[in-house]
Amino acid sequence: MVTKIYLIRHCQSMGNIEHKFQGQYDADVSPAGEKQLELLGLRFRNEHIDAIYTSPLKRARATAEAIAKYHDMEPIAEPGLIEIDCGRMENLLLTDVARLFPEVALNWDRSPDLCEFPGGETMREVYDRVNAALDRIIAENPGKTVVITTHGGALRNLYARIQYGEPIGIRKSEVFGNTGVSTLIAENGGLRFESINDLSHLPENMRRPPTNFSFDKLKEENII
């Protein structure tokens, strides 16, 4: 039995354009994000969908609702899909994160699986949480087609499990763009990507490659 899962990163938020380490801070959708949502909704208008699951945060829920409005269904809030709890780093400017938490910044660049966010989660805890949520959703929807709207950090942890089977795989993870669509197939107990980070619903001028953020790069550019 085949279950199809569309994994979608949320639309652009104000935190994205303000260069913040958002974590679970509930940032508003940006004007560009609103345009992304219109186009994402149209992309899925004629797709068969049985259920939509979303992180509770506004940027993810708005992404789910953009699709749900064409399917007469209510998105299901799944707390396990929420973004990383960054504790005291939450919603800080990236430059401030690098200055105040240099050890975490170093791990984020070189070994993100070892990150321990002060006052928040460890990356291992995030890995276990989001993958448990994925497993629950698959178990609830055998043979169906579902949409999941979540966050960049959550998606990197899902990718690590699906492609490498362990948290260290996050070091080689894809970087997911705002409203990027990845198609996941669950079959006979296995998981495989059919496509990753598809942005074809956006026009070329909005289809920028996702930013592979690096604290090391800030140092090279003398920003920190």
PDB file of C-alpha atoms in Angstrom:
ATOM      1  CA  MET A   1       0.000   0.000   0.000  1.00  0.00           C
ATOM      2  CA  VAL A   2       1.359   3.395  -1.040  1.00  0.00           C
ATOM      3  CA  THR A   3       0.886   6.578   0.956  1.00  0.00           C
ATOM      4  CA  LYS A   4       1.911   9.837  -0.708  1.00  0.00           C
ATOM      5  CA  ILE A   5       3.037  12.747   1.433  1.00  0.00           C
ATOM      6  CA  TYR A   6       3.648  16.269   0.155  1.00  0.00           C
ATOM      7  CA  LEU A   7       6.178  17.864   2.511  1.00  0.00           C
ATOM      8  CA  ILE A   8       6.011  21.656   2.185  1.00  0.00           C
ATOM      9  CA  ARG A   9       8.079  24.328   3.862  1.00  0.00           C
ATOM     10  CA  HIS A  10       6.076  27.348   5.011  1.00  0.00           C
ATOM     11  CA  CYS A  11       5.857  30.556   2.996  1.00  0.00           C
ATOM     12  CA  GLN A  12       8.251  33.426   3.574  1.00  0.00           C
ATOM     13  CA  SER A  13       7.789  35.053   6.984  1.00  0.00           C
ATOM     14  CA  MET A  14       8.854  38.414   8.330  1.00  0.00           C
ATOM     15  CA  GLY A  15      11.544  36.655  10.332  1.00  0.00           C
ATOM     16  CA  ASN A  16      13.023  35.270   7.115  1.00  0.00           C
ATOM     17  CA  ILE A  17      13.465  38.704   5.583  1.00  0.00           C
ATOM     18  CA  GLU A  18      14.618  40.263   8.858  1.00  0.00           C
ATOM     19  CA  HIS A  19      17.437  37.675   9.106  1.00  0.00           C
ATOM     20  CA  LYS A  20      16.290  36.213  12.391  1.00  0.00           C
ATOM     21  CA  PHE A  21      16.822  32.823  13.993  1.00  0.00           C
ATOM     22  CA  GLN A  22      13.076  32.352  14.400  1.00  0.00           C
ATOM     23  CA  GLY A  23      12.672  29.017  16.119  1.00  0.00           C
ATOM     24  CA  GLN A  24       9.156  28.816  17.535  1.00  0.00           C
ATOM     25  CA  TYR A  25       8.606  32.585  17.478  1.00  0.00           C
ATOM     26  CA  ASP A  26       5.247  33.041  15.739  1.00  0.00           C
ATOM     27  CA  ALA A  27       6.246  35.474  13.002  1.00  0.00           C
ATOM     28  CA  ASP A  28       3.763  36.951  10.537  1.00  0.00           C
ATOM     29  CA  VAL A  29       3.703  36.117   6.838  1.00  0.00           C
ATOM     30  CA  SER A  30       5.605  38.595   4.636  1.00  0.00           C
ATOM     31  CA  PRO A  31       4.044  40.323   1.581  1.00  0.00           C
ATOM     32  CA  ALA A  32       6.084  38.046  -0.695  1.00  0.00           C
ATOM     33  CA  GLY A  33       4.890  35.101   1.366  1.00  0.00           C
ATOM     34  CA  GLU A  34       1.270  36.042   0.646  1.00  0.00           C
ATOM     35  CA  LYS A  35       1.990  35.874  -3.095  1.00  0.00           C
ATOM     36  CA  GLN A  36       3.702  32.516  -2.661  1.00  0.00           C
ATOM     37  CA  LEU A  37       0.602  31.207  -0.897  1.00  0.00           C
ATOM     38  CA  GLU A  38      -1.696  32.214  -3.740  1.00  0.00           C
ATOM     39  CA  LEU A  39       0.436  30.318  -6.243  1.00  0.00           C
ATOM     40  CA  LEU A  40       0.901  27.297  -3.998  1.00  0.00           C
ATOM     41  CA  GLY A  41      -2.846  27.016  -3.495  1.00  0.00           C
ATOM     42  CA  LEU A  42      -3.427  27.100  -7.251  1.00  0.00           C
ATOM     43  CA  ARG A  43      -0.816  24.406  -7.747  1.00  0.00           C
ATOM     44  CA  PHE A  44      -2.784  22.005  -5.544  1.00  0.00           C
ATOM     45  CA  ARG A  45      -6.259  23.127  -6.601  1.00  0.00           C
ATOM     46  CA  ASN A  46      -6.935  20.036  -8.729  1.00  0.00           C
ATOM     47  CA  GLU A  47      -4.813  17.549  -6.771  1.00  0.00           C
ATOM     48  CA  HIS A  48      -6.533  14.801  -4.796  1.00  0.00           C
ATOM     49  CA  ILE A  49      -5.800  15.317  -1.094  1.00  0.00           C
ATOM     50  CA  ASP A  50      -7.224  13.320   1.805  1.00  0.00           C
ATOM     51  CA  ALA A  51      -5.828  15.288   4.757  1.00  0.00           C
ATOM     52  CA  ILE A  52      -3.634  18.287   5.597  1.00  0.00           C
ATOM     53  CA  TYR A  53      -1.420  18.418   8.678  1.00  0.00           C
ATOM     54  CA  THR A  54       0.386  21.524   9.858  1.00  0.00           C
ATOM     55  CA  SER A  55       2.706  22.912  12.475  1.00  0.00           C
ATOM     56  CA  PRO A  56       0.671  25.191  14.769  1.00  0.00           C
ATOM     57  CA  LEU A  57       2.781  28.273  13.941  1.00  0.00           C
ATOM     58  CA  LYS A  58       1.134  30.967  11.778  1.00  0.00           C
ATOM     59  CA  ARG A  59       3.549  30.742   8.864  1.00  0.00           C
ATOM     60  CA  ALA A  60       2.941  27.002   8.495  1.00  0.00           C
ATOM     61  CA  ARG A  61      -0.787  27.151   9.194  1.00  0.00           C
ATOM     62  CA  ALA A  62      -1.259  29.892   6.565  1.00  0.00           C
ATOM     63  CA  THR A  63       0.540  27.623   4.102  1.00  0.00           C
ATOM     64  CA  ALA A  64      -1.805  24.747   4.923  1.00  0.00           C
ATOM     65  CA  GLU A  65      -4.871  26.983   4.646  1.00  0.00           C
ATOM     66  CA  ALA A  66      -3.820  28.199   1.187  1.00  0.00           C
ATOM     67  CA  ILE A  67      -4.180  24.608  -0.007  1.00  0.00           C
ATOM     68  CA  ALA A  68      -7.163  23.665   2.173  1.00  0.00           C
ATOM     69  CA  LYS A  69      -9.385  26.424   0.791  1.00  0.00           C
ATOM     70  CA  TYR A  70      -9.661  24.537  -2.514  1.00  0.00           C
ATOM     71  CA  HIS A  71     -10.494  21.230  -0.818  1.00  0.00           C
ATOM     72  CA  ASP A  72     -13.175  22.067   1.738  1.00  0.00           C
ATOM     73  CA  MET A  73     -11.149  20.708   4.637  1.00  0.00           C
ATOM     74  CA  GLU A  74      -9.649  22.004   7.859  1.00  0.00           C
ATOM     75  CA  PRO A  75      -5.904  21.565   8.438  1.00  0.00           C
ATOM     76  CA  ILE A  76      -5.046  19.369  11.417  1.00  0.00           C
ATOM     77  CA  ALA A  77      -2.610  20.941  13.879  1.00  0.00           C
ATOM     78  CA  GLU A  78       0.218  18.525  14.727  1.00  0.00           C
ATOM     79  CA  PRO A  79       2.503  19.860  17.487  1.00  0.00           C
ATOM     80  CA  GLY A  80       5.245  17.401  16.512  1.00  0.00           C
ATOM     81  CA  LEU A  81       5.767  19.354  13.286  1.00  0.00           C
ATOM     82  CA  ILE A  82       6.644  22.636  15.009  1.00  0.00           C
ATOM     83  CA  GLU A  83      10.016  24.280  14.389  1.00  0.00           C
ATOM     84  CA  ILE A  84      13.033  23.824  16.676  1.00  0.00           C
ATOM     85  CA  ASP A  85      12.678  25.216  20.195  1.00  0.00           C
ATOM     86  CA  CYS A  86      15.733  27.487  20.185  1.00  0.00           C
ATOM     87  CA  GLY A  87      15.287  28.655  23.774  1.00  0.00           C
ATOM     88  CA  ARG A  88      17.238  31.846  24.473  1.00  0.00           C
ATOM     89  CA  MET A  89      18.294  32.096  20.823  1.00  0.00           C
ATOM     90  CA  GLU A  90      14.727  32.433  19.600  1.00  0.00           C
ATOM     91  CA  ASN A  91      13.984  35.366  17.280  1.00  0.00           C
ATOM     92  CA  LEU A  92      17.463  36.862  17.669  1.00  0.00           C
ATOM     93  CA  LEU A  93      19.223  38.424  14.717  1.00  0.00           C
ATOM     94  CA  LEU A  94      21.602  35.930  13.153  1.00  0.00           C
ATOM     95  CA  THR A  95      24.508  38.239  13.927  1.00  0.00           C
ATOM     96  CA  ASP A  96      23.532  38.250  17.609  1.00  0.00           C
ATOM     97  CA  VAL A  97      23.283  34.459  17.667  1.00  0.00           C
ATOM     98  CA  ALA A  98      26.851  34.219  16.381  1.00  0.00           C
ATOM     99  CA  ARG A  99      28.088  36.704  18.972  1.00  0.00           C
ATOM    100  CA  LEU A 100      26.212  35.392  22.013  1.00  0.00           C
ATOM    101  CA  PHE A 101      26.227  31.665  21.305  1.00  0.00           C
ATOM    102  CA  PRO A 102      29.440  30.921  19.360  1.00  0.00           C
ATOM    103  CA  GLU A 103      29.514  27.202  20.189  1.00  0.00           C
ATOM    104  CA  VAL A 104      26.004  26.625  18.846  1.00  0.00           C
ATOM    105  CA  ALA A 105      26.829  28.724  15.774  1.00  0.00           C
ATOM    106  CA  LEU A 106      29.914  26.577  15.123  1.00  0.00           C
ATOM    107  CA  ASN A 107      27.914  23.361  15.402  1.00  0.00           C
ATOM    108  CA  TRP A 108      25.131  24.769  13.213  1.00  0.00           C
ATOM    109  CA  ASP A 109      27.649  25.186  10.393  1.00  0.00           C
ATOM    110  CA  ARG A 110      29.693  22.028  10.809  1.00  0.00           C
ATOM    111  CA  SER A 111      27.774  19.454  12.837  1.00  0.00           C
ATOM    112  CA  PRO A 112      24.143  20.564  13.271  1.00  0.00           C
ATOM    113  CA  ASP A 113      23.176  17.157  14.658  1.00  0.00           C
ATOM    114  CA  LEU A 114      25.190  18.072  17.771  1.00  0.00           C
ATOM    115  CA  CYS A 115      23.404  21.393  18.380  1.00  0.00           C
ATOM    116  CA  GLU A 116      22.006  21.948  21.860  1.00  0.00           C
ATOM    117  CA  PHE A 117      19.896  25.103  21.934  1.00  0.00           C
ATOM    118  CA  PRO A 118      20.240  26.943  25.280  1.00  0.00           C
ATOM    119  CA  GLY A 119      16.969  26.682  27.152  1.00  0.00           C
ATOM    120  CA  GLY A 120      15.459  24.749  24.234  1.00  0.00           C
ATOM    121  CA  GLU A 121      15.800  21.397  22.488  1.00  0.00           C
ATOM    122  CA  THR A 122      18.753  19.369  21.317  1.00  0.00           C
ATOM    123  CA  MET A 123      18.797  18.539  17.624  1.00  0.00           C
ATOM    124  CA  ARG A 124      18.426  14.868  18.528  1.00  0.00           C
ATOM    125  CA  GLU A 125      15.182  15.713  20.320  1.00  0.00           C
ATOM    126  CA  VAL A 126      13.951  17.567  17.231  1.00  0.00           C
ATOM    127  CA  TYR A 127      14.899  14.598  15.022  1.00  0.00           C
ATOM    128  CA  ASP A 128      12.950  12.174  17.221  1.00  0.00           C
ATOM    129  CA  ARG A 129       9.955  14.499  17.544  1.00  0.00           C
ATOM    130  CA  VAL A 130       9.388  15.324  13.888  1.00  0.00           C
ATOM    131  CA  ASN A 131      10.004  11.776  12.709  1.00  0.00           C
ATOM    132  CA  ALA A 132       7.561  10.413  15.290  1.00  0.00           C
ATOM    133  CA  ALA A 133       4.977  12.893  13.944  1.00  0.00           C
ATOM    134  CA  LEU A 134       5.620  11.697  10.392  1.00  0.00           C
ATOM    135  CA  ASP A 135       5.188   8.071  11.455  1.00  0.00           C
ATOM    136  CA  ARG A 136       1.885   8.874  13.193  1.00  0.00           C
ATOM    137  CA  ILE A 137       0.550  10.651  10.115  1.00  0.00           C
ATOM    138  CA  ILE A 138       1.486   7.764   7.839  1.00  0.00           C
ATOM    139  CA  ALA A 139      -0.119   5.251  10.220  1.00  0.00           C
ATOM    140  CA  GLU A 140      -3.337   7.311  10.259  1.00  0.00           C
ATOM    141  CA  ASN A 141      -3.535   7.549   6.457  1.00  0.00           C
ATOM    142  CA  PRO A 142      -2.619   4.223   4.817  1.00  0.00           C
ATOM    143  CA  GLY A 143      -3.000   4.386   1.048  1.00  0.00           C
ATOM    144  CA  LYS A 144      -3.967   8.068   1.101  1.00  0.00           C
ATOM    145  CA  THR A 145      -2.480  11.354  -0.069  1.00  0.00           C
ATOM    146  CA  VAL A 146      -1.654  13.902   2.611  1.00  0.00           C
ATOM    147  CA  VAL A 147      -0.043  17.325   2.830  1.00  0.00           C
ATOM    148  CA  ILE A 148       2.329  18.335   5.641  1.00  0.00           C
ATOM    149  CA  THR A 149       3.291  21.990   6.102  1.00  0.00           C
ATOM    150  CA  THR A 150       6.231  22.558   8.404  1.00  0.00           C
ATOM    151  CA  HIS A 151       9.603  24.312   8.786  1.00  0.00           C
ATOM    152  CA  GLY A 152      13.126  24.265   7.427  1.00  0.00           C
ATOM    153  CA  GLY A 153      14.650  22.773  10.579  1.00  0.00           C
ATOM    154  CA  ALA A 154      11.980  20.081  10.766  1.00  0.00           C
ATOM    155  CA  LEU A 155      12.417  19.216   7.099  1.00  0.00           C
ATOM    156  CA  ARG A 156      16.180  18.865   7.449  1.00  0.00           C
ATOM    157  CA  ASN A 157      15.618  16.334  10.219  1.00  0.00           C
ATOM    158  CA  LEU A 158      13.105  14.404   8.126  1.00  0.00           C
ATOM    159  CA  TYR A 159      15.573  14.406   5.234  1.00  0.00           C
ATOM    160  CA  ALA A 160      18.339  13.066   7.507  1.00  0.00           C
ATOM    161  CA  ARG A 161      16.153  10.109   8.512  1.00  0.00           C
ATOM    162  CA  ILE A 162      14.795   9.346   5.032  1.00  0.00           C
ATOM    163  CA  GLN A 163      18.108   9.614   3.157  1.00  0.00           C
ATOM    164  CA  TYR A 164      20.618   8.527   5.812  1.00  0.00           C
ATOM    165  CA  GLY A 165      18.682   6.825   8.616  1.00  0.00           C
ATOM    166  CA  GLU A 166      20.295   8.841  11.421  1.00  0.00           C
ATOM    167  CA  PRO A 167      20.614  12.412  12.732  1.00  0.00           C
ATOM    168  CA  ILE A 168      24.135  12.892  11.355  1.00  0.00           C
ATOM    169  CA  GLY A 169      22.533  12.989   7.892  1.00  0.00           C
ATOM    170  CA  ILE A 170      21.436  16.554   8.613  1.00  0.00           C
ATOM    171  CA  ARG A 171      25.010  17.581   7.797  1.00  0.00           C
ATOM    172  CA  LYS A 172      24.287  16.673   4.171  1.00  0.00           C
ATOM    173  CA  SER A 173      20.691  17.830   4.099  1.00  0.00           C
ATOM    174  CA  GLU A 174      19.085  19.717   1.292  1.00  0.00           C
ATOM    175  CA  VAL A 175      18.100  23.309   2.075  1.00  0.00           C
ATOM    176  CA  PHE A 176      14.375  23.807   1.526  1.00  0.00           C
ATOM    177  CA  GLY A 177      12.950  26.986  -0.021  1.00  0.00           C
ATOM    178  CA  ASN A 178       9.808  28.804   1.083  1.00  0.00           C
ATOM    179  CA  THR A 179       6.798  26.830  -0.254  1.00  0.00           C
ATOM    180  CA  GLY A 180       9.182  24.241  -1.715  1.00  0.00           C
ATOM    181  CA  VAL A 181       7.289  20.986  -2.310  1.00  0.00           C
ATOM    182  CA  SER A 182       8.915  17.603  -1.730  1.00  0.00           C
ATOM    183  CA  THR A 183       7.026  14.402  -2.559  1.00  0.00           C
ATOM    184  CA  LEU A 184       7.562  11.475  -0.216  1.00  0.00           C
ATOM    185  CA  ILE A 185       6.394   7.911  -0.827  1.00  0.00           C
ATOM    186  CA  ALA A 186       5.742   5.531   2.060  1.00  0.00           C
ATOM    187  CA  GLU A 187       5.494   1.920   0.879  1.00  0.00           C
ATOM    188  CA  ASN A 188       6.018  -1.443   2.573  1.00  0.00           C
ATOM    189  CA  GLY A 189       7.580   0.171   5.621  1.00  0.00           C
ATOM    190  CA  GLY A 190      10.080   2.196   3.576  1.00  0.00           C
ATOM    191  CA  LEU A 191      10.343   5.887   2.743  1.00  0.00           C
ATOM    192  CA  ARG A 192      11.712   7.464  -0.428  1.00  0.00           C
ATOM    193  CA  PHE A 193      11.665  10.876  -2.028  1.00  0.00           C
ATOM    194  CA  GLU A 194      10.024  11.141  -5.438  1.00  0.00           C
ATOM    195  CA  SER A 195      11.017  14.810  -5.723  1.00  0.00           C
ATOM    196  CA  ILE A 196      12.693  17.384  -3.477  1.00  0.00           C
ATOM    197  CA  ASN A 197      12.133  21.125  -3.082  1.00  0.00           C
ATOM    198  CA  ASP A 198      10.076  21.718  -6.223  1.00  0.00           C
ATOM    199  CA  LEU A 199       9.384  25.442  -6.686  1.00  0.00           C
ATOM    200  CA  SER A 200       7.848  25.209 -10.156  1.00  0.00           C
ATOM    201  CA  HIS A 201       4.626  26.903  -8.986  1.00  0.00           C
ATOM    202  CA  LEU A 202       6.575  30.157  -8.553  1.00  0.00           C
ATOM    203  CA  PRO A 203       7.607  32.435 -11.439  1.00  0.00           C
ATOM    204  CA  GLU A 204      11.333  32.704 -12.155  1.00  0.00           C
ATOM    205  CA  ASN A 205      11.665  36.051 -10.372  1.00  0.00           C
ATOM    206  CA  MET A 206      10.338  34.452  -7.153  1.00  0.00           C
ATOM    207  CA  ARG A 207      12.128  31.134  -7.544  1.00  0.00           C
ATOM    208  CA  ARG A 208      15.340  32.051  -5.785  1.00  0.00           C
ATOM    209  CA  PRO A 209      17.494  29.177  -4.594  1.00  0.00           C
ATOM    210  CA  PRO A 210      17.115  28.602  -0.851  1.00  0.00           C
ATOM    211  CA  THR A 211      19.695  30.355   1.278  1.00  0.00           C
ATOM    212  CA  ASN A 212      22.246  27.970   2.734  1.00  0.00           C
ATOM    213  CA  PHE A 213      22.971  30.142   5.745  1.00  0.00           C
ATOM    214  CA  SER A 214      26.425  29.931   7.314  1.00  0.00           C
ATOM    215  CA  PHE A 215      27.790  31.706  10.378  1.00  0.00           C
ATOM    216  CA  ASP A 216      31.263  31.106   8.913  1.00  0.00           C
ATOM    217  CA  LYS A 217      30.249  33.166   5.895  1.00  0.00           C
ATOM    218  CA  LEU A 218      29.313  36.088   8.142  1.00  0.00           C
ATOM    219  CA  LYS A 219      32.847  35.974   9.547  1.00  0.00           C
ATOM    220  CA  GLU A 220      34.379  35.857   6.072  1.00  0.00           C
ATOM    221  CA  GLU A 221      32.385  38.938   5.094  1.00  0.00           C
ATOM    222  CA  ASN A 222      33.402  40.740   8.336  1.00  0.00           C
ATOM    223  CA  ILE A 223      29.760  41.027   9.391  1.00  0.00           C
ATOM    224  CA  ILE A 224      30.538  39.463  12.765  1.00  0.00           C
TER     225      ILE A 224
END
